[in-house]
Coordinates of C-alpha atoms in Angstrom, one line a residue:
M1 CA -135.9 74.5 31.1
Q2 CA -133.7 76.7 28.9
Q3 CA -134.0 76.0 25.2
P4 CA -130.9 76.1 23.0
D5 CA -130.8 78.9 20.5
E6 CA -131.0 78.3 16.8
S7 CA -127.3 78.9 16.1
E8 CA -126.3 76.2 18.6
S9 CA -128.8 73.7 17.3
A10 CA -127.7 74.3 13.8
E11 CA -124.1 73.5 14.5
V12 CA -124.4 69.9 15.6
Q13 CA -127.3 67.5 15.4
S14 CA -127.7 63.8 15.9
D15 CA -129.4 61.4 13.6
H16 CA -131.0 58.1 14.6
T17 CA -127.6 56.5 14.7
G18 CA -126.4 58.9 17.4
E19 CA -123.5 60.4 15.3
P20 CA -123.2 64.1 14.8
K21 CA -124.4 65.6 11.6
S22 CA -123.2 69.0 10.3
N23 CA -125.6 71.7 9.4
L24 CA -124.4 71.7 5.7
E25 CA -125.0 68.0 5.4
E26 CA -128.5 68.4 6.9
T27 CA -129.2 71.3 4.6
T28 CA -128.0 69.2 1.7
S29 CA -130.1 66.2 2.7
N30 CA -133.2 68.3 3.1
S31 CA -132.7 70.2 -0.1
G32 CA -134.1 69.3 -3.4
P33 CA -132.4 67.3 -6.3
A34 CA -131.3 70.5 -8.0
E35 CA -129.5 71.8 -5.0
S36 CA -127.9 68.4 -4.4
E37 CA -126.5 68.3 -8.0
M38 CA -125.1 71.8 -7.5
Q39 CA -123.3 70.7 -4.3
T40 CA -121.9 67.7 -6.1
A41 CA -120.6 69.9 -9.0
V42 CA -119.0 72.3 -6.5
S43 CA -117.3 69.5 -4.7
T44 CA -116.0 68.0 -8.0
F45 CA -114.7 71.4 -9.1
M46 CA -112.9 71.9 -5.8
E47 CA -111.2 68.5 -6.2
M48 CA -109.8 69.2 -9.7
P49 CA -106.1 70.0 -9.8
S50 CA -105.0 73.5 -10.3
M51 CA -103.9 74.9 -13.6
S52 CA -100.3 75.2 -12.5
R53 CA -100.2 71.6 -11.5
V54 CA -101.6 70.5 -14.9
L55 CA -99.0 72.6 -16.7
S56 CA -96.3 71.1 -14.5
V57 CA -97.4 67.6 -15.4
I58 CA -97.5 68.4 -19.1
V59 CA -94.0 69.9 -19.0
L60 CA -92.8 66.8 -17.1
L61 CA -94.2 64.5 -19.7
A62 CA -92.7 66.5 -22.5
G63 CA -89.3 66.4 -20.8
I64 CA -89.6 62.6 -20.3
L65 CA -90.5 62.2 -24.0
V66 CA -87.5 64.3 -25.2
V67 CA -85.0 62.6 -22.8
G68 CA -86.5 59.2 -23.7
M69 CA -85.8 59.8 -27.4
L70 CA -82.3 60.9 -26.6
F71 CA -81.8 57.8 -24.4
Y72 CA -83.1 55.6 -27.3
K73 CA -80.6 57.1 -29.7
V74 CA -77.8 56.5 -27.2
M75 CA -78.8 52.9 -26.4
V76 CA -80.1 51.6 -29.8
G77 CA -76.6 50.5 -30.9
F78 CA -76.4 48.2 -27.9
F79 CA -79.8 46.6 -28.3
I80 CA -78.7 43.4 -29.8
P81 CA -75.8 42.7 -27.3
L82 CA -78.0 43.5 -24.4
F83 CA -80.8 41.3 -25.7
M84 CA -78.4 38.4 -26.2
A85 CA -77.0 39.0 -22.8
A86 CA -80.4 38.9 -21.2
A87 CA -81.3 35.7 -23.1
L88 CA -78.1 34.0 -22.1
V89 CA -78.7 35.0 -18.4
V90 CA -82.1 33.4 -18.5
I91 CA -80.7 30.2 -20.0
F92 CA -77.7 30.0 -17.6
H93 CA -79.5 31.1 -14.5
P94 CA -79.5 27.6 -13.0
M95 CA -75.7 27.5 -13.4
Q96 CA -75.4 30.9 -11.6
A97 CA -77.5 29.6 -8.8
W98 CA -75.3 26.5 -8.5
F99 CA -72.2 28.6 -8.3
E100 CA -73.7 30.8 -5.6
R101 CA -74.4 27.8 -3.5
K102 CA -70.9 26.5 -3.9
L103 CA -69.4 29.9 -3.3
R104 CA -71.6 30.5 -0.2
G105 CA -73.6 33.4 -1.6
R106 CA -70.8 35.4 -3.1
K107 CA -72.6 36.8 -6.2
S108 CA -69.6 38.5 -7.8
L109 CA -67.5 35.4 -7.9
A110 CA -70.5 33.3 -9.0
A111 CA -71.2 35.8 -11.8
A112 CA -67.6 35.8 -12.9
A113 CA -67.5 32.0 -13.0
T114 CA -70.7 31.7 -15.0
T115 CA -69.6 34.4 -17.4
S116 CA -66.3 32.5 -17.9
V117 CA -68.2 29.3 -18.7
I118 CA -70.4 31.1 -21.2
L119 CA -67.3 32.5 -22.9
T120 CA -65.7 29.0 -23.0
I121 CA -68.6 26.9 -24.3
V122 CA -70.5 29.5 -26.4
L123 CA -68.5 32.5 -27.7
L124 CA -65.0 31.1 -28.2
P125 CA -66.1 27.9 -30.1
F126 CA -68.4 30.1 -32.3
I127 CA -65.5 32.5 -33.2
L128 CA -63.3 29.5 -34.0
L129 CA -65.9 27.9 -36.2
I130 CA -66.5 31.1 -38.1
T131 CA -62.7 31.5 -38.7
V132 CA -62.4 27.9 -40.1
A133 CA -65.6 28.2 -42.2
V134 CA -64.3 31.4 -43.8
G135 CA -61.0 29.7 -44.6
Q136 CA -62.8 26.8 -46.2
L137 CA -65.1 29.1 -48.2
T138 CA -62.0 31.0 -49.5
G139 CA -60.4 27.7 -50.6
L140 CA -63.6 26.5 -52.2
V141 CA -63.9 29.7 -54.3
G142 CA -60.2 29.5 -55.2
R143 CA -60.5 25.9 -56.5
M144 CA -63.6 26.8 -58.5
D145 CA -63.1 26.6 -62.3
L146 CA -65.6 27.3 -65.1
D147 CA -64.6 24.2 -67.0
D148 CA -65.1 22.1 -64.0
I149 CA -68.6 23.6 -63.5
K150 CA -69.5 22.8 -67.1
S151 CA -68.2 19.3 -66.8
A152 CA -70.2 18.8 -63.6
M153 CA -73.3 20.2 -65.2
D154 CA -72.9 17.9 -68.2
R155 CA -72.5 14.8 -66.0
G156 CA -75.5 15.8 -64.0
R157 CA -77.7 16.4 -67.0
E158 CA -76.7 13.1 -68.5
K159 CA -77.4 11.2 -65.3
I160 CA -80.9 12.6 -64.9
G161 CA -81.7 12.2 -68.6
L162 CA -82.0 15.9 -69.5
K163 CA -78.9 16.3 -71.7
L164 CA -79.9 17.8 -75.0
E165 CA -77.7 18.1 -78.1
Y166 CA -78.1 21.1 -80.4
A167 CA -80.0 22.9 -77.7
D168 CA -79.4 26.2 -79.4
R169 CA -81.1 25.0 -82.6
Y170 CA -84.1 23.8 -80.6
R171 CA -84.3 27.2 -79.0
R172 CA -84.0 28.9 -82.4
L173 CA -86.8 26.8 -83.8
E174 CA -89.0 27.7 -80.8
S175 CA -88.3 31.4 -81.5
L176 CA -89.1 31.0 -85.2
A177 CA -92.5 29.7 -84.3
G178 CA -93.3 33.0 -82.8
L179 CA -92.0 35.0 -85.9
I180 CA -94.1 33.5 -88.6
G181 CA -97.2 35.4 -87.8
D182 CA -95.9 38.9 -88.8
I183 CA -98.3 39.9 -91.6
E184 CA -96.6 43.2 -92.1
N185 CA -93.3 41.6 -93.3
P186 CA -94.1 38.6 -95.7
D187 CA -90.4 38.3 -96.7
A188 CA -89.3 37.8 -93.1
V189 CA -92.1 35.2 -92.7
N190 CA -90.9 33.3 -95.8
S191 CA -87.4 33.3 -94.4
A192 CA -88.6 32.0 -91.1
I193 CA -90.6 29.2 -92.8
E194 CA -87.6 28.1 -94.8
E195 CA -85.3 28.1 -91.8
S196 CA -87.9 26.2 -89.7
R197 CA -88.1 23.5 -92.4
E198 CA -84.3 23.1 -92.5
L199 CA -84.0 22.9 -88.7
I200 CA -86.8 20.3 -88.4
A201 CA -85.1 18.2 -91.1
F202 CA -81.7 18.5 -89.4
L203 CA -82.8 17.9 -85.8
D204 CA -85.1 15.0 -86.9
Q205 CA -82.0 13.3 -88.5
K206 CA -79.3 14.2 -85.9
T207 CA -81.1 13.7 -82.6
S208 CA -83.1 10.9 -81.2
G209 CA -86.5 11.7 -79.8
A210 CA -88.3 10.2 -76.8
S211 CA -91.1 9.2 -79.1
P212 CA -91.5 8.6 -82.9
T213 CA -91.8 11.9 -84.6
G214 CA -91.8 10.9 -88.3
E215 CA -95.5 11.6 -88.7
M216 CA -95.2 14.8 -86.8
S217 CA -92.5 15.9 -89.1
D218 CA -94.6 15.3 -92.1
I219 CA -97.5 17.2 -90.6
A220 CA -95.2 20.1 -89.8
F221 CA -93.9 20.2 -93.3
D222 CA -97.4 20.2 -94.8
R223 CA -98.6 23.0 -92.5
L224 CA -95.5 25.1 -93.4
D225 CA -96.0 24.5 -97.1
E226 CA -99.7 25.5 -96.9
F227 CA -98.7 28.6 -95.0
S228 CA -95.9 29.4 -97.4
A229 CA -98.4 29.4 -100.3
T230 CA -100.7 31.7 -98.5
V231 CA -97.8 34.1 -97.8
E232 CA -96.9 34.1 -101.6
E233 CA -100.5 35.0 -102.4
L234 CA -100.4 37.8 -99.8
R235 CA -97.2 39.2 -101.4
L236 CA -98.8 39.1 -104.8
A237 CA -101.9 40.9 -103.6
E238 CA -99.7 43.7 -102.1
S239 CA -97.6 44.1 -105.3
V240 CA -100.4 43.9 -107.9
D241 CA -103.7 45.4 -106.9
V242 CA -106.0 42.9 -108.7
F243 CA -107.8 41.4 -105.7
E244 CA -111.2 42.5 -104.6
P245 CA -111.5 43.9 -101.0
N246 CA -113.5 40.8 -99.9
D247 CA -110.7 38.6 -101.3
K248 CA -108.1 40.5 -99.4
I249 CA -110.1 40.1 -96.2
E250 CA -110.4 36.4 -96.8
L251 CA -106.7 36.1 -97.5
T252 CA -105.8 38.0 -94.4
E253 CA -107.9 35.7 -92.3
R254 CA -106.4 32.7 -93.9
F255 CA -102.9 34.0 -93.2
H256 CA -103.6 34.4 -89.5
R257 CA -105.4 31.0 -89.3
Q258 CA -102.6 29.1 -91.1
G259 CA -99.9 31.0 -89.2
V260 CA -101.4 29.8 -85.9
V261 CA -101.7 26.2 -87.3
A262 CA -98.1 26.2 -88.6
S263 CA -96.7 27.6 -85.3
A264 CA -98.7 25.0 -83.3
A265 CA -97.3 22.3 -85.7
I266 CA -93.7 23.4 -84.9
H267 CA -94.4 23.4 -81.1
S268 CA -96.0 20.0 -81.4
W269 CA -93.1 18.5 -83.2
V270 CA -90.6 19.9 -80.6
T271 CA -92.7 18.6 -77.8
A272 CA -93.0 15.2 -79.3
K273 CA -89.3 15.1 -80.1
L274 CA -88.2 16.0 -76.5
G275 CA -90.6 13.8 -74.7
G276 CA -93.5 16.0 -73.6
S277 CA -94.1 19.6 -72.5
F278 CA -92.5 19.3 -69.1
R279 CA -89.3 17.6 -70.3
T280 CA -89.1 20.1 -73.2
Q281 CA -89.1 23.1 -70.9
A282 CA -86.7 21.3 -68.4
K283 CA -84.2 20.4 -71.2
L284 CA -84.2 23.8 -72.7
L285 CA -83.8 25.4 -69.3
I286 CA -81.1 23.1 -68.0
N287 CA -79.1 23.2 -71.2
P288 CA -78.2 26.9 -71.6
S289 CA -76.2 28.0 -74.6
E290 CA -72.6 29.1 -74.3
R291 CA -73.7 32.7 -74.9
D292 CA -76.4 32.5 -72.2
L293 CA -74.0 30.9 -69.7
A294 CA -71.3 33.5 -70.4
E295 CA -73.8 36.3 -70.0
A296 CA -75.0 34.8 -66.7
I297 CA -71.5 34.5 -65.4
H298 CA -70.7 38.0 -66.5
T299 CA -73.9 39.3 -64.7
V300 CA -73.0 37.5 -61.5
R301 CA -69.5 38.8 -61.6
E302 CA -70.7 42.3 -62.2
F303 CA -73.1 41.9 -59.3
I304 CA -70.6 40.4 -56.8
Q305 CA -67.4 42.3 -57.7
P306 CA -68.4 45.8 -56.4
R307 CA -70.1 44.4 -53.4
F308 CA -67.1 42.2 -52.6
V309 CA -64.8 45.2 -52.9
K310 CA -67.1 47.2 -50.6
F311 CA -67.3 44.3 -48.2
S312 CA -63.5 43.9 -48.2
G313 CA -63.1 47.6 -47.4
A314 CA -65.6 47.3 -44.5
T315 CA -64.1 44.1 -43.1
G316 CA -61.9 46.0 -40.6
R317 CA -64.8 48.1 -39.4
A318 CA -67.1 45.1 -39.2
F319 CA -64.5 43.2 -37.1
V320 CA -64.1 46.1 -34.7
H321 CA -67.9 46.6 -34.4
T322 CA -68.4 42.9 -33.8
A323 CA -65.6 42.7 -31.2
F324 CA -67.0 45.7 -29.4
G325 CA -70.5 44.2 -29.4
L326 CA -69.2 41.0 -27.9
L327 CA -67.4 42.9 -25.2
I328 CA -70.6 44.8 -24.3
M329 CA -72.5 41.5 -24.2
V330 CA -69.9 39.9 -21.9
I331 CA -69.9 42.9 -19.5
A332 CA -73.7 42.9 -19.6
I333 CA -73.9 39.2 -18.8
Y334 CA -71.7 39.7 -15.7
F335 CA -73.7 42.7 -14.3
F336 CA -77.0 41.0 -15.1
F337 CA -76.0 38.1 -13.0
V338 CA -74.8 40.4 -10.2
D339 CA -77.4 43.2 -10.2
G340 CA -80.2 41.7 -12.4
P341 CA -82.8 41.3 -9.6
G342 CA -82.3 44.9 -8.4
M343 CA -82.5 46.1 -12.0
V344 CA -85.8 44.3 -12.5
R345 CA -87.3 45.7 -9.3
T346 CA -86.2 49.2 -10.2
L347 CA -87.8 48.9 -13.7
M348 CA -91.0 47.6 -12.2
R349 CA -91.1 50.4 -9.7
L350 CA -90.5 53.1 -12.3
S351 CA -92.8 51.6 -14.9
P352 CA -96.4 52.9 -14.8
L353 CA -97.6 49.4 -16.0
D354 CA -99.3 47.3 -13.4
D355 CA -97.0 44.9 -11.6
N356 CA -99.1 41.8 -12.6
Y357 CA -98.7 42.8 -16.3
E358 CA -94.9 43.4 -15.9
L359 CA -94.6 40.0 -14.4
Q360 CA -96.6 38.5 -17.2
L361 CA -94.1 40.1 -19.7
L362 CA -91.1 38.8 -17.7
N363 CA -92.6 35.3 -17.6
E364 CA -93.1 35.5 -21.4
F365 CA -89.5 36.7 -21.9
E366 CA -88.2 33.8 -19.8
K367 CA -90.4 31.2 -21.5
T368 CA -89.7 32.5 -25.0
S369 CA -86.0 32.8 -24.4
R370 CA -85.9 29.1 -23.5
A371 CA -88.2 28.2 -26.4
V372 CA -86.5 30.3 -29.1
V373 CA -82.9 30.7 -27.9
L374 CA -82.4 27.4 -26.1
A375 CA -84.7 25.0 -27.8
S376 CA -84.2 26.3 -31.4
V377 CA -80.5 27.0 -31.1
L378 CA -79.7 23.7 -29.4
S379 CA -81.8 21.8 -31.9
A380 CA -80.1 23.6 -34.8
L381 CA -76.6 22.9 -33.3
V382 CA -77.4 19.2 -32.9
Q383 CA -78.8 19.0 -36.5
G384 CA -75.7 20.7 -37.8
L385 CA -73.4 18.5 -35.9
L386 CA -75.1 15.3 -37.1
A387 CA -75.0 16.5 -40.7
A388 CA -71.3 17.5 -40.4
I389 CA -70.4 14.0 -39.2
A390 CA -72.0 12.6 -42.3
F391 CA -70.4 15.2 -44.6
F392 CA -67.0 14.4 -43.1
F393 CA -67.2 10.7 -43.7
L394 CA -68.7 11.1 -47.1
G395 CA -65.7 13.1 -48.3
F396 CA -66.9 16.7 -48.3
E397 CA -63.9 18.9 -47.7
S398 CA -65.8 21.9 -46.5
Y399 CA -67.6 20.1 -43.7
V400 CA -67.2 22.9 -41.2
L401 CA -68.7 25.4 -43.6
L402 CA -71.6 22.9 -44.3
F403 CA -72.0 22.6 -40.5
L404 CA -72.5 26.3 -40.1
V405 CA -74.9 26.5 -43.1
T406 CA -76.9 23.6 -41.9
T407 CA -77.1 25.1 -38.4
V408 CA -78.3 28.4 -39.7
M409 CA -80.9 26.9 -42.1
A410 CA -82.2 24.6 -39.3
L411 CA -83.3 27.8 -37.5
V412 CA -85.6 28.7 -40.5
P413 CA -89.0 27.1 -40.4
F414 CA -90.2 24.9 -43.3
L415 CA -86.7 24.9 -44.9
G416 CA -84.6 23.4 -42.1
A417 CA -81.5 21.3 -42.4
A418 CA -83.0 19.4 -45.4
S419 CA -82.3 22.5 -47.5
V420 CA -78.6 21.6 -47.1
W421 CA -78.2 17.8 -46.9
L422 CA -80.7 17.1 -49.7
P423 CA -78.8 19.1 -52.3
C424 CA -75.6 17.4 -51.1
A425 CA -77.3 14.0 -51.6
I426 CA -78.3 15.0 -55.1
Y427 CA -74.8 16.2 -55.8
L428 CA -73.3 12.9 -54.7
G429 CA -75.6 10.9 -57.0
A430 CA -75.9 13.2 -60.0
V431 CA -72.4 14.6 -60.2
D432 CA -70.0 12.3 -58.3
Q433 CA -72.0 9.2 -59.4
R434 CA -71.8 7.8 -55.8
Y435 CA -75.3 6.4 -55.6
G436 CA -74.7 4.4 -52.4
A437 CA -73.4 7.5 -50.6
A438 CA -76.3 9.6 -51.9
I439 CA -78.9 7.1 -50.8
F440 CA -77.2 6.8 -47.3
L441 CA -77.2 10.6 -46.9
F442 CA -80.8 10.9 -47.9
I443 CA -82.0 8.2 -45.4
Y444 CA -79.6 9.5 -42.7
G445 CA -80.8 13.1 -43.2
A446 CA -84.5 12.3 -43.2
A447 CA -84.5 9.7 -40.4
L448 CA -82.0 11.4 -38.0
V449 CA -80.9 14.9 -38.9
S450 CA -84.3 16.4 -39.6
S451 CA -86.2 14.3 -37.1
I452 CA -84.0 15.0 -34.0
D453 CA -85.6 18.5 -34.0
N454 CA -88.9 17.3 -32.7
V455 CA -87.2 15.2 -29.9
I456 CA -85.0 18.0 -28.6
K457 CA -87.8 20.6 -28.6
A458 CA -90.2 18.2 -26.8
I459 CA -87.5 17.7 -24.1
V460 CA -86.6 21.4 -23.7
L461 CA -90.0 23.0 -23.9
H462 CA -91.8 20.5 -21.6
G463 CA -95.1 20.9 -23.5
H464 CA -95.0 24.7 -23.8
S465 CA -96.9 25.9 -26.8
E466 CA -94.9 27.2 -29.8
L467 CA -95.7 29.8 -32.5
H468 CA -97.7 28.7 -35.4
P469 CA -95.3 27.5 -38.2
L470 CA -96.5 30.2 -40.6
I471 CA -96.1 33.0 -38.0
A472 CA -92.7 31.6 -37.1
L473 CA -91.6 31.6 -40.7
L474 CA -92.8 35.1 -41.4
S475 CA -91.2 36.4 -38.1
V476 CA -87.9 34.9 -39.0
L477 CA -87.9 36.1 -42.7
G478 CA -89.0 39.6 -41.5
G479 CA -86.6 39.7 -38.6
V480 CA -83.4 39.1 -40.6
P481 CA -83.7 42.3 -42.8
V482 CA -84.6 44.4 -39.7
F483 CA -82.1 43.1 -37.1
G484 CA -79.6 41.2 -39.2
P485 CA -78.7 37.5 -38.7
I486 CA -79.8 37.8 -35.1
G487 CA -83.3 38.5 -36.3
I488 CA -83.8 34.7 -36.6
L489 CA -84.1 34.8 -32.8
I490 CA -85.5 38.3 -32.2
G491 CA -88.3 38.1 -34.8
P492 CA -90.3 35.3 -33.0
M493 CA -89.8 37.0 -29.6
V494 CA -91.3 40.3 -31.0
V495 CA -94.3 38.3 -32.1
V496 CA -94.6 36.7 -28.7
F497 CA -94.4 40.1 -26.9
L498 CA -97.1 41.5 -29.2
Q499 CA -99.3 38.6 -28.4
T500 CA -98.7 39.1 -24.7
L501 CA -99.5 42.9 -24.9
L502 CA -102.7 42.1 -26.8
E503 CA -103.7 39.6 -24.0
I504 CA -103.0 42.3 -21.4
L505 CA -105.2 44.8 -23.3
N506 CA -107.9 42.2 -23.5
Q507 CA -107.7 41.7 -19.8
E508 CA -108.1 45.4 -19.2
L509 CA -111.2 45.5 -21.4
E510 CA -112.7 42.6 -19.5
L511 CA -112.0 44.4 -16.2
R512 CA -113.8 47.4 -17.5
D513 CA -116.8 45.2 -18.4
H514 CA -116.7 43.4 -15.1
P515 CA -115.2 45.8 -12.5
A516 CA -116.5 43.8 -9.5
E517 CA -114.1 40.9 -10.0
D518 CA -111.3 40.7 -7.5
Q519 CA -107.8 41.3 -8.8
P520 CA -104.5 40.4 -7.4
T521 CA -102.9 43.1 -5.2
S522 CA -99.3 44.3 -5.3
Q523 CA -98.5 41.9 -2.6
D524 CA -99.9 39.0 -4.7
A525 CA -97.7 40.3 -7.6
T526 CA -94.7 40.1 -5.4
T527 CA -95.6 36.5 -4.5
V528 CA -96.0 35.6 -8.1
A529 CA -92.6 37.1 -8.8
A530 CA -91.0 34.9 -6.2
E531 CA -92.7 31.8 -7.5
G532 CA -92.5 32.6 -11.3
V533 CA -89.8 34.9 -12.6
S534 CA -86.6 34.7 -10.7
I535 CA -85.9 38.3 -9.6
E536 CA -84.6 37.5 -6.2

């Protein structure tokens, strides 16, 4: 029987499984560990991409980065209109679906109908309210008079028991108490002591204190007399050098000690006269002098006037910019309704992010849009409407302006609508002296206006978790300077997206630690999209 030669037997061999085995594989299997590692390194090197392909990918990424930066500069001015359009599309998607069913699947007509409804019930009333509120604010500023403000302040101070006669003299006495310790100028100290004695005698006679101060007056006079004698000794020691060094040291120490005691005696008398430390500071603060009030008004005028002129000059540009932004938002709403699902699918296809994570971000956007835009705005509008009804029946002329202010403040955590209706209730009682109306507004605001927020959010959110109140407050306060007034809505959404991205990163790290766990496939992601985010 003819034996096969070595070349033929080396080409194909069979193992115990009956499958052919190449000569290279047999050589590799029969070789040692060093040769096996060498073969693995050669295979890995041959699988690496060529240098030209690496350079091509680097150039491509650089081009994408440059064009992406240019695209950002082009689109950054439309970020807020597009964001608001996307949020409104999420909120009014059920209405769009209803119109599609009624119009037998004609998306263009359904999108036009839904966009028209949004214009009618959202944008046009908002523009009308802004116009009326600006008119009421202008009338309020035009009717404002400095004498009326002073009269209102006097009535308010009298009603709350903080009115103070001769407030300027009390302030002067407080300042003198800080001047009597100047050892470098004994003459000025003597003058301050004499003026303090005169002011205490005058105020003790002309004003009535909250507590008996006769004994306190005597104590203050005694301490001032003792201190005055020490000041005279100090003046004598400086003019005639007859004192020993030790005597001068003792005299200086006595001056400082008695100066502190005399100053404390003046403060104690003022505090006893005005009814305690808190009432003293409150009375001195709430009863400014004519000069301080005039300076404050002048400072406010100097602060507002140039900005008002600048604002007036920019009113036309701001109006054009706002109108253009609203136009872009309306157009975006229409095309989002028509082509939104295709846009989402295209973005998901172009994005290098995993489909499951993209769907998670879309779900968070939908949930947050309903939580922030729908729940918060709807709650704020209801609170503003309820407060405006009370303002109208209680006689406030600028009730539309108060409605807008209440609505905006209701969007700010911790402050809420109470930051508007509570000062109005205080004004009714302290200034207008309508105590019944003030008590009614307080009860109405606490029991209904500020409490309806919890009811509306519970109905709209259906148990979805919200941001922590502290994080919500900081995101609102930080979002307004960055994005403008719309930052009240955008700020919390940025925080939610950051939280979602961190959760995605955490999931990736867990997958790295446990790679054997099964993950949803792309087909599973499409199923989730059909069940979760409405992209169809």
